[in-house]
Amino acid sequence: MMKVWQVVLAGCHPTSMLGTKLILEEGGELSVVGMCSSWNQCALLIQELQPELVLMDYRMPEGVVEDVLMEMKKSSVSSHFVIMTDEDAMELLQPLMELGGSGLISKGASPCQLLQLIRGLREGFLSIPLEWMNKGFKPAASQQAYDGIMELTRTETFIMERIMQGITYDKIALEIEVSRRSIDNYLRKIYVKMNVSTRAQAIEKFALFSRQNKQKYA
């Protein structure tokens, strides 16, 4: 028998939350154990109840969900946080997932679409609209992945660019007028900054960063 998931609802409009409660509980697999209309109330409920699912509005009177999501996730690590929004959901998905979100859905979505998203989470899958794929949706590398690359010095960046072009370490050493051993020292520093342990991982991360920058400034 499938476990009944406990659900907390957080929204600005009590009537809408009641309607959502009826939709969620109709199949018997979900039980709404709390409803709240502020981030503070939501945080307290989540910490106390540790629900399997939190269904929350993107925007509340105190501000947007980005301001509180990470702390809520820390207080209930196993909870899935699904955000409902009228904003451009496609652009919000990745930033919210990096803060601890498990899914994003338009407030205009049908009850079937909402339940489908939740069923996917129960099975360990993320559901996104096919429409997003038609619009060219591609998950971007997280800002965390970029941070180490942004810390590279000009010389370290040059070395990575030349490595990606297939240039040998000996030739790179000649180009920047250092010893071959110095290139090894540079690489050790680069690996630490990029949080990788192999040449292949460094190349993969640097290549992804380079592609994203080209798309951004094209």
PDB file of C-alpha atoms in Angstrom:
ATOM      1  CA  MET A   1       0.000   0.000   0.000  1.00  0.00           C
ATOM      2  CA  MET A   2       1.351   3.425  -0.977  1.00  0.00           C
ATOM      3  CA  LYS A   3       2.269   5.685   1.915  1.00  0.00           C
ATOM      4  CA  VAL A   4       0.007   8.691   2.415  1.00  0.00           C
ATOM      5  CA  TRP A   5       2.102  11.818   1.982  1.00  0.00           C
ATOM      6  CA  GLN A   6       1.577  14.680   4.412  1.00  0.00           C
ATOM      7  CA  VAL A   7       1.252  18.045   2.691  1.00  0.00           C
ATOM      8  CA  VAL A   8       1.592  21.651   3.837  1.00  0.00           C
ATOM      9  CA  LEU A   9       0.003  24.385   1.702  1.00  0.00           C
ATOM     10  CA  ALA A  10       1.282  27.960   1.732  1.00  0.00           C
ATOM     11  CA  GLY A  11      -0.641  30.589  -0.206  1.00  0.00           C
ATOM     12  CA  CYS A  12      -2.093  34.077  -0.170  1.00  0.00           C
ATOM     13  CA  HIS A  13      -5.694  33.076  -0.821  1.00  0.00           C
ATOM     14  CA  PRO A  14      -7.481  30.756   1.670  1.00  0.00           C
ATOM     15  CA  THR A  15     -10.207  29.887  -0.865  1.00  0.00           C
ATOM     16  CA  SER A  16      -7.653  28.714  -3.404  1.00  0.00           C
ATOM     17  CA  MET A  17      -5.903  26.627  -0.759  1.00  0.00           C
ATOM     18  CA  LEU A  18      -9.174  24.941   0.173  1.00  0.00           C
ATOM     19  CA  GLY A  19      -9.770  24.091  -3.479  1.00  0.00           C
ATOM     20  CA  THR A  20      -6.248  22.691  -3.791  1.00  0.00           C
ATOM     21  CA  LYS A  21      -6.783  20.673  -0.595  1.00  0.00           C
ATOM     22  CA  LEU A  22      -9.850  19.009  -2.107  1.00  0.00           C
ATOM     23  CA  ILE A  23      -7.943  18.168  -5.301  1.00  0.00           C
ATOM     24  CA  LEU A  24      -4.985  16.687  -3.438  1.00  0.00           C
ATOM     25  CA  GLU A  25      -6.999  14.588  -0.999  1.00  0.00           C
ATOM     26  CA  GLU A  26      -9.470  13.150  -3.505  1.00  0.00           C
ATOM     27  CA  GLY A  27      -7.328  10.112  -4.354  1.00  0.00           C
ATOM     28  CA  GLY A  28      -6.470   9.236  -0.768  1.00  0.00           C
ATOM     29  CA  GLU A  29      -2.682   9.315  -1.345  1.00  0.00           C
ATOM     30  CA  LEU A  30      -2.179  12.848   0.007  1.00  0.00           C
ATOM     31  CA  SER A  31      -3.279  14.433   3.279  1.00  0.00           C
ATOM     32  CA  VAL A  32      -3.126  18.196   3.845  1.00  0.00           C
ATOM     33  CA  VAL A  33      -1.960  18.585   7.443  1.00  0.00           C
ATOM     34  CA  GLY A  34      -1.423  22.336   7.485  1.00  0.00           C
ATOM     35  CA  MET A  35      -2.289  25.549   5.643  1.00  0.00           C
ATOM     36  CA  CYS A  36      -0.671  28.936   6.138  1.00  0.00           C
ATOM     37  CA  SER A  37      -0.663  32.410   4.626  1.00  0.00           C
ATOM     38  CA  SER A  38       2.786  33.709   5.606  1.00  0.00           C
ATOM     39  CA  TRP A  39       6.391  32.527   5.340  1.00  0.00           C
ATOM     40  CA  ASN A  40       6.798  32.577   9.123  1.00  0.00           C
ATOM     41  CA  GLN A  41       3.808  30.291   9.646  1.00  0.00           C
ATOM     42  CA  CYS A  42       5.023  28.056   6.846  1.00  0.00           C
ATOM     43  CA  ALA A  43       8.503  27.728   8.340  1.00  0.00           C
ATOM     44  CA  LEU A  44       7.077  26.761  11.746  1.00  0.00           C
ATOM     45  CA  LEU A  45       4.721  24.169  10.262  1.00  0.00           C
ATOM     46  CA  ILE A  46       7.448  22.596   8.162  1.00  0.00           C
ATOM     47  CA  GLN A  47       9.841  22.355  11.096  1.00  0.00           C
ATOM     48  CA  GLU A  48       7.145  20.821  13.303  1.00  0.00           C
ATOM     49  CA  LEU A  49       5.463  18.441  10.839  1.00  0.00           C
ATOM     50  CA  GLN A  50       8.333  17.471   8.496  1.00  0.00           C
ATOM     51  CA  PRO A  51       5.858  16.887   5.634  1.00  0.00           C
ATOM     52  CA  GLU A  52       6.695  14.921   2.515  1.00  0.00           C
ATOM     53  CA  LEU A  53       5.401  17.757   0.321  1.00  0.00           C
ATOM     54  CA  VAL A  54       5.161  21.532   0.615  1.00  0.00           C
ATOM     55  CA  LEU A  55       3.078  23.233  -2.075  1.00  0.00           C
ATOM     56  CA  MET A  56       3.718  26.952  -1.931  1.00  0.00           C
ATOM     57  CA  ASP A  57       3.011  30.191  -3.763  1.00  0.00           C
ATOM     58  CA  TYR A  58       6.006  31.872  -5.369  1.00  0.00           C
ATOM     59  CA  ARG A  59       5.039  35.256  -3.917  1.00  0.00           C
ATOM     60  CA  MET A  60       3.664  35.997  -0.441  1.00  0.00           C
ATOM     61  CA  PRO A  61       3.054  39.336   1.347  1.00  0.00           C
ATOM     62  CA  GLU A  62       6.551  39.200   2.914  1.00  0.00           C
ATOM     63  CA  GLY A  63       8.356  38.563  -0.349  1.00  0.00           C
ATOM     64  CA  VAL A  64       9.268  35.880  -2.880  1.00  0.00           C
ATOM     65  CA  VAL A  65      10.119  32.250  -2.187  1.00  0.00           C
ATOM     66  CA  GLU A  66      13.848  32.681  -2.973  1.00  0.00           C
ATOM     67  CA  ASP A  67      14.138  34.596   0.319  1.00  0.00           C
ATOM     68  CA  VAL A  68      13.081  31.612   2.444  1.00  0.00           C
ATOM     69  CA  LEU A  69      13.380  28.383   0.464  1.00  0.00           C
ATOM     70  CA  MET A  70      16.927  27.405   1.403  1.00  0.00           C
ATOM     71  CA  GLU A  71      16.307  27.753   5.143  1.00  0.00           C
ATOM     72  CA  MET A  72      13.049  25.811   4.910  1.00  0.00           C
ATOM     73  CA  LYS A  73      14.802  23.010   3.043  1.00  0.00           C
ATOM     74  CA  LYS A  74      17.488  22.871   5.730  1.00  0.00           C
ATOM     75  CA  SER A  75      14.814  22.512   8.427  1.00  0.00           C
ATOM     76  CA  SER A  76      13.134  19.600   6.599  1.00  0.00           C
ATOM     77  CA  VAL A  77      15.659  18.006   4.278  1.00  0.00           C
ATOM     78  CA  SER A  78      13.434  15.152   3.103  1.00  0.00           C
ATOM     79  CA  SER A  79      10.526  17.427   2.122  1.00  0.00           C
ATOM     80  CA  HIS A  80       9.742  18.124  -1.526  1.00  0.00           C
ATOM     81  CA  PHE A  81       9.058  21.811  -2.203  1.00  0.00           C
ATOM     82  CA  VAL A  82       6.864  22.564  -5.222  1.00  0.00           C
ATOM     83  CA  ILE A  83       6.324  26.200  -6.142  1.00  0.00           C
ATOM     84  CA  MET A  84       3.206  27.557  -7.861  1.00  0.00           C
ATOM     85  CA  THR A  85       3.669  30.726  -9.871  1.00  0.00           C
ATOM     86  CA  ASP A  86       2.221  33.166 -12.379  1.00  0.00           C
ATOM     87  CA  GLU A  87       5.775  34.229 -13.318  1.00  0.00           C
ATOM     88  CA  ASP A  88       7.864  32.874 -16.220  1.00  0.00           C
ATOM     89  CA  ALA A  89       8.216  29.413 -14.704  1.00  0.00           C
ATOM     90  CA  MET A  90      10.734  28.133 -17.236  1.00  0.00           C
ATOM     91  CA  GLU A  91      13.298  30.742 -16.194  1.00  0.00           C
ATOM     92  CA  LEU A  92      12.715  30.145 -12.486  1.00  0.00           C
ATOM     93  CA  LEU A  93      13.099  26.354 -12.393  1.00  0.00           C
ATOM     94  CA  GLN A  94      16.850  25.978 -12.155  1.00  0.00           C
ATOM     95  CA  PRO A  95      17.488  28.791  -9.613  1.00  0.00           C
ATOM     96  CA  LEU A  96      14.746  27.430  -7.362  1.00  0.00           C
ATOM     97  CA  MET A  97      16.042  23.863  -7.605  1.00  0.00           C
ATOM     98  CA  GLU A  98      19.479  25.086  -6.539  1.00  0.00           C
ATOM     99  CA  LEU A  99      17.818  26.511  -3.416  1.00  0.00           C
ATOM    100  CA  GLY A 100      16.102  23.199  -2.610  1.00  0.00           C
ATOM    101  CA  GLY A 101      12.980  23.142  -4.784  1.00  0.00           C
ATOM    102  CA  SER A 102      11.717  19.907  -6.311  1.00  0.00           C
ATOM    103  CA  GLY A 103       9.378  21.296  -8.937  1.00  0.00           C
ATOM    104  CA  LEU A 104       7.610  24.287 -10.380  1.00  0.00           C
ATOM    105  CA  ILE A 105       4.120  24.568 -11.796  1.00  0.00           C
ATOM    106  CA  SER A 106       1.965  27.327 -13.233  1.00  0.00           C
ATOM    107  CA  LYS A 107      -1.077  28.384 -11.242  1.00  0.00           C
ATOM    108  CA  GLY A 108      -2.977  27.919 -14.492  1.00  0.00           C
ATOM    109  CA  ALA A 109      -2.106  24.219 -14.668  1.00  0.00           C
ATOM    110  CA  SER A 110      -4.913  21.687 -14.503  1.00  0.00           C
ATOM    111  CA  PRO A 111      -5.507  19.455 -11.455  1.00  0.00           C
ATOM    112  CA  CYS A 112      -4.317  16.489 -13.540  1.00  0.00           C
ATOM    113  CA  GLN A 113      -1.029  18.260 -14.305  1.00  0.00           C
ATOM    114  CA  LEU A 114      -0.463  19.051 -10.628  1.00  0.00           C
ATOM    115  CA  LEU A 115      -1.160  15.469  -9.586  1.00  0.00           C
ATOM    116  CA  GLN A 116       1.086  14.171 -12.368  1.00  0.00           C
ATOM    117  CA  LEU A 117       3.961  16.289 -11.072  1.00  0.00           C
ATOM    118  CA  ILE A 118       3.435  14.925  -7.542  1.00  0.00           C
ATOM    119  CA  ARG A 119       3.198  11.321  -8.777  1.00  0.00           C
ATOM    120  CA  GLY A 120       6.520  11.839 -10.525  1.00  0.00           C
ATOM    121  CA  LEU A 121       8.144  13.061  -7.309  1.00  0.00           C
ATOM    122  CA  ARG A 122       6.886   9.976  -5.491  1.00  0.00           C
ATOM    123  CA  GLU A 123       8.739   7.865  -8.043  1.00  0.00           C
ATOM    124  CA  GLY A 124      11.856  10.032  -8.013  1.00  0.00           C
ATOM    125  CA  PHE A 125      11.216  11.922 -11.267  1.00  0.00           C
ATOM    126  CA  LEU A 126      11.009  15.606 -12.167  1.00  0.00           C
ATOM    127  CA  SER A 127       8.174  16.569 -14.525  1.00  0.00           C
ATOM    128  CA  ILE A 128       8.386  19.592 -16.816  1.00  0.00           C
ATOM    129  CA  PRO A 129       5.994  20.733 -19.568  1.00  0.00           C
ATOM    130  CA  LEU A 130       6.792  19.649 -23.128  1.00  0.00           C
ATOM    131  CA  GLU A 131       6.105  23.257 -24.108  1.00  0.00           C
ATOM    132  CA  TRP A 132       9.336  24.245 -22.357  1.00  0.00           C
ATOM    133  CA  MET A 133      11.335  21.886 -24.545  1.00  0.00           C
ATOM    134  CA  ASN A 134       9.740  23.399 -27.638  1.00  0.00           C
ATOM    135  CA  LYS A 135      10.895  26.804 -26.375  1.00  0.00           C
ATOM    136  CA  GLY A 136      14.465  25.561 -26.136  1.00  0.00           C
ATOM    137  CA  PHE A 137      14.674  24.890 -22.392  1.00  0.00           C
ATOM    138  CA  LYS A 138      18.098  23.592 -21.369  1.00  0.00           C
ATOM    139  CA  PRO A 139      19.250  23.231 -17.763  1.00  0.00           C
ATOM    140  CA  ALA A 140      22.183  25.569 -17.215  1.00  0.00           C
ATOM    141  CA  ALA A 141      25.213  24.884 -15.104  1.00  0.00           C
ATOM    142  CA  SER A 142      24.648  26.163 -11.588  1.00  0.00           C
ATOM    143  CA  GLN A 143      26.275  29.344 -10.397  1.00  0.00           C
ATOM    144  CA  GLN A 144      28.122  27.195  -7.883  1.00  0.00           C
ATOM    145  CA  ALA A 145      29.774  25.356 -10.762  1.00  0.00           C
ATOM    146  CA  TYR A 146      30.855  28.689 -12.248  1.00  0.00           C
ATOM    147  CA  ASP A 147      32.312  30.148  -9.069  1.00  0.00           C
ATOM    148  CA  GLY A 148      35.597  28.236  -9.227  1.00  0.00           C
ATOM    149  CA  ILE A 149      36.120  29.078 -12.895  1.00  0.00           C
ATOM    150  CA  MET A 150      35.505  32.759 -12.230  1.00  0.00           C
ATOM    151  CA  GLU A 151      38.338  32.630  -9.661  1.00  0.00           C
ATOM    152  CA  LEU A 152      40.914  31.525 -12.235  1.00  0.00           C
ATOM    153  CA  THR A 153      43.692  33.993 -12.976  1.00  0.00           C
ATOM    154  CA  ARG A 154      44.365  35.173 -16.518  1.00  0.00           C
ATOM    155  CA  THR A 155      47.250  32.712 -16.847  1.00  0.00           C
ATOM    156  CA  GLU A 156      45.170  29.813 -15.474  1.00  0.00           C
ATOM    157  CA  THR A 157      42.345  30.647 -17.867  1.00  0.00           C
ATOM    158  CA  PHE A 158      44.814  30.745 -20.778  1.00  0.00           C
ATOM    159  CA  ILE A 159      46.176  27.325 -19.786  1.00  0.00           C
ATOM    160  CA  MET A 160      42.680  25.818 -19.722  1.00  0.00           C
ATOM    161  CA  GLU A 161      41.838  27.356 -23.095  1.00  0.00           C
ATOM    162  CA  ARG A 162      44.994  25.874 -24.626  1.00  0.00           C
ATOM    163  CA  ILE A 163      44.359  22.467 -23.058  1.00  0.00           C
ATOM    164  CA  MET A 164      40.863  22.471 -24.591  1.00  0.00           C
ATOM    165  CA  GLN A 165      42.510  23.157 -27.970  1.00  0.00           C
ATOM    166  CA  GLY A 166      44.646  20.051 -27.566  1.00  0.00           C
ATOM    167  CA  ILE A 167      47.946  21.849 -26.986  1.00  0.00           C
ATOM    168  CA  THR A 168      50.553  19.813 -25.059  1.00  0.00           C
ATOM    169  CA  TYR A 169      51.733  20.866 -21.619  1.00  0.00           C
ATOM    170  CA  ASP A 170      55.295  21.289 -22.934  1.00  0.00           C
ATOM    171  CA  LYS A 171      54.137  23.704 -25.633  1.00  0.00           C
ATOM    172  CA  ILE A 172      51.986  25.663 -23.182  1.00  0.00           C
ATOM    173  CA  ALA A 173      55.038  25.998 -20.924  1.00  0.00           C
ATOM    174  CA  LEU A 174      57.020  27.474 -23.817  1.00  0.00           C
ATOM    175  CA  GLU A 175      54.202  29.868 -24.722  1.00  0.00           C
ATOM    176  CA  ILE A 176      54.010  31.395 -21.245  1.00  0.00           C
ATOM    177  CA  GLU A 177      57.748  31.027 -20.628  1.00  0.00           C
ATOM    178  CA  VAL A 178      57.657  28.778 -17.574  1.00  0.00           C
ATOM    179  CA  SER A 179      58.991  25.304 -16.798  1.00  0.00           C
ATOM    180  CA  ARG A 180      57.038  22.130 -17.457  1.00  0.00           C
ATOM    181  CA  ARG A 181      56.858  21.581 -13.700  1.00  0.00           C
ATOM    182  CA  SER A 182      55.220  25.002 -13.313  1.00  0.00           C
ATOM    183  CA  ILE A 183      52.371  23.842 -15.557  1.00  0.00           C
ATOM    184  CA  ASP A 184      51.742  20.957 -13.147  1.00  0.00           C
ATOM    185  CA  ASN A 185      51.646  23.441 -10.277  1.00  0.00           C
ATOM    186  CA  TYR A 186      49.197  25.643 -12.171  1.00  0.00           C
ATOM    187  CA  LEU A 187      46.982  22.630 -12.856  1.00  0.00           C
ATOM    188  CA  ARG A 188      46.877  21.635  -9.191  1.00  0.00           C
ATOM    189  CA  LYS A 189      45.651  25.137  -8.310  1.00  0.00           C
ATOM    190  CA  ILE A 190      43.131  25.061 -11.149  1.00  0.00           C
ATOM    191  CA  TYR A 191      41.710  21.702 -10.007  1.00  0.00           C
ATOM    192  CA  VAL A 192      41.263  23.006  -6.456  1.00  0.00           C
ATOM    193  CA  LYS A 193      39.491  26.169  -7.619  1.00  0.00           C
ATOM    194  CA  MET A 194      37.223  24.234  -9.980  1.00  0.00           C
ATOM    195  CA  ASN A 195      36.543  21.505  -7.411  1.00  0.00           C
ATOM    196  CA  VAL A 196      37.631  18.694  -9.759  1.00  0.00           C
ATOM    197  CA  SER A 197      40.226  15.960  -9.476  1.00  0.00           C
ATOM    198  CA  THR A 198      41.024  15.027 -13.073  1.00  0.00           C
ATOM    199  CA  ARG A 199      41.965  16.692 -16.352  1.00  0.00           C
ATOM    200  CA  ALA A 200      38.812  15.343 -17.998  1.00  0.00           C
ATOM    201  CA  GLN A 201      36.561  16.851 -15.316  1.00  0.00           C
ATOM    202  CA  ALA A 202      38.308  20.211 -15.621  1.00  0.00           C
ATOM    203  CA  ILE A 203      37.913  20.237 -19.397  1.00  0.00           C
ATOM    204  CA  GLU A 204      34.232  19.266 -19.159  1.00  0.00           C
ATOM    205  CA  LYS A 205      33.428  21.991 -16.633  1.00  0.00           C
ATOM    206  CA  PHE A 206      35.449  24.661 -18.436  1.00  0.00           C
ATOM    207  CA  ALA A 207      33.862  23.733 -21.785  1.00  0.00           C
ATOM    208  CA  LEU A 208      30.359  23.990 -20.324  1.00  0.00           C
ATOM    209  CA  PHE A 209      31.203  27.376 -18.828  1.00  0.00           C
ATOM    210  CA  SER A 210      32.551  28.584 -22.174  1.00  0.00           C
ATOM    211  CA  ARG A 211      29.425  27.444 -24.050  1.00  0.00           C
ATOM    212  CA  GLN A 212      27.126  29.140 -21.557  1.00  0.00           C
ATOM    213  CA  ASN A 213      29.043  32.415 -21.862  1.00  0.00           C
ATOM    214  CA  LYS A 214      28.843  32.301 -25.645  1.00  0.00           C
ATOM    215  CA  GLN A 215      25.070  31.805 -25.462  1.00  0.00           C
ATOM    216  CA  LYS A 216      24.740  34.599 -22.920  1.00  0.00           C
ATOM    217  CA  TYR A 217      26.621  37.189 -24.953  1.00  0.00           C
ATOM    218  CA  ALA A 218      25.732  36.067 -28.495  1.00  0.00           C
TER     219      ALA A 218
END
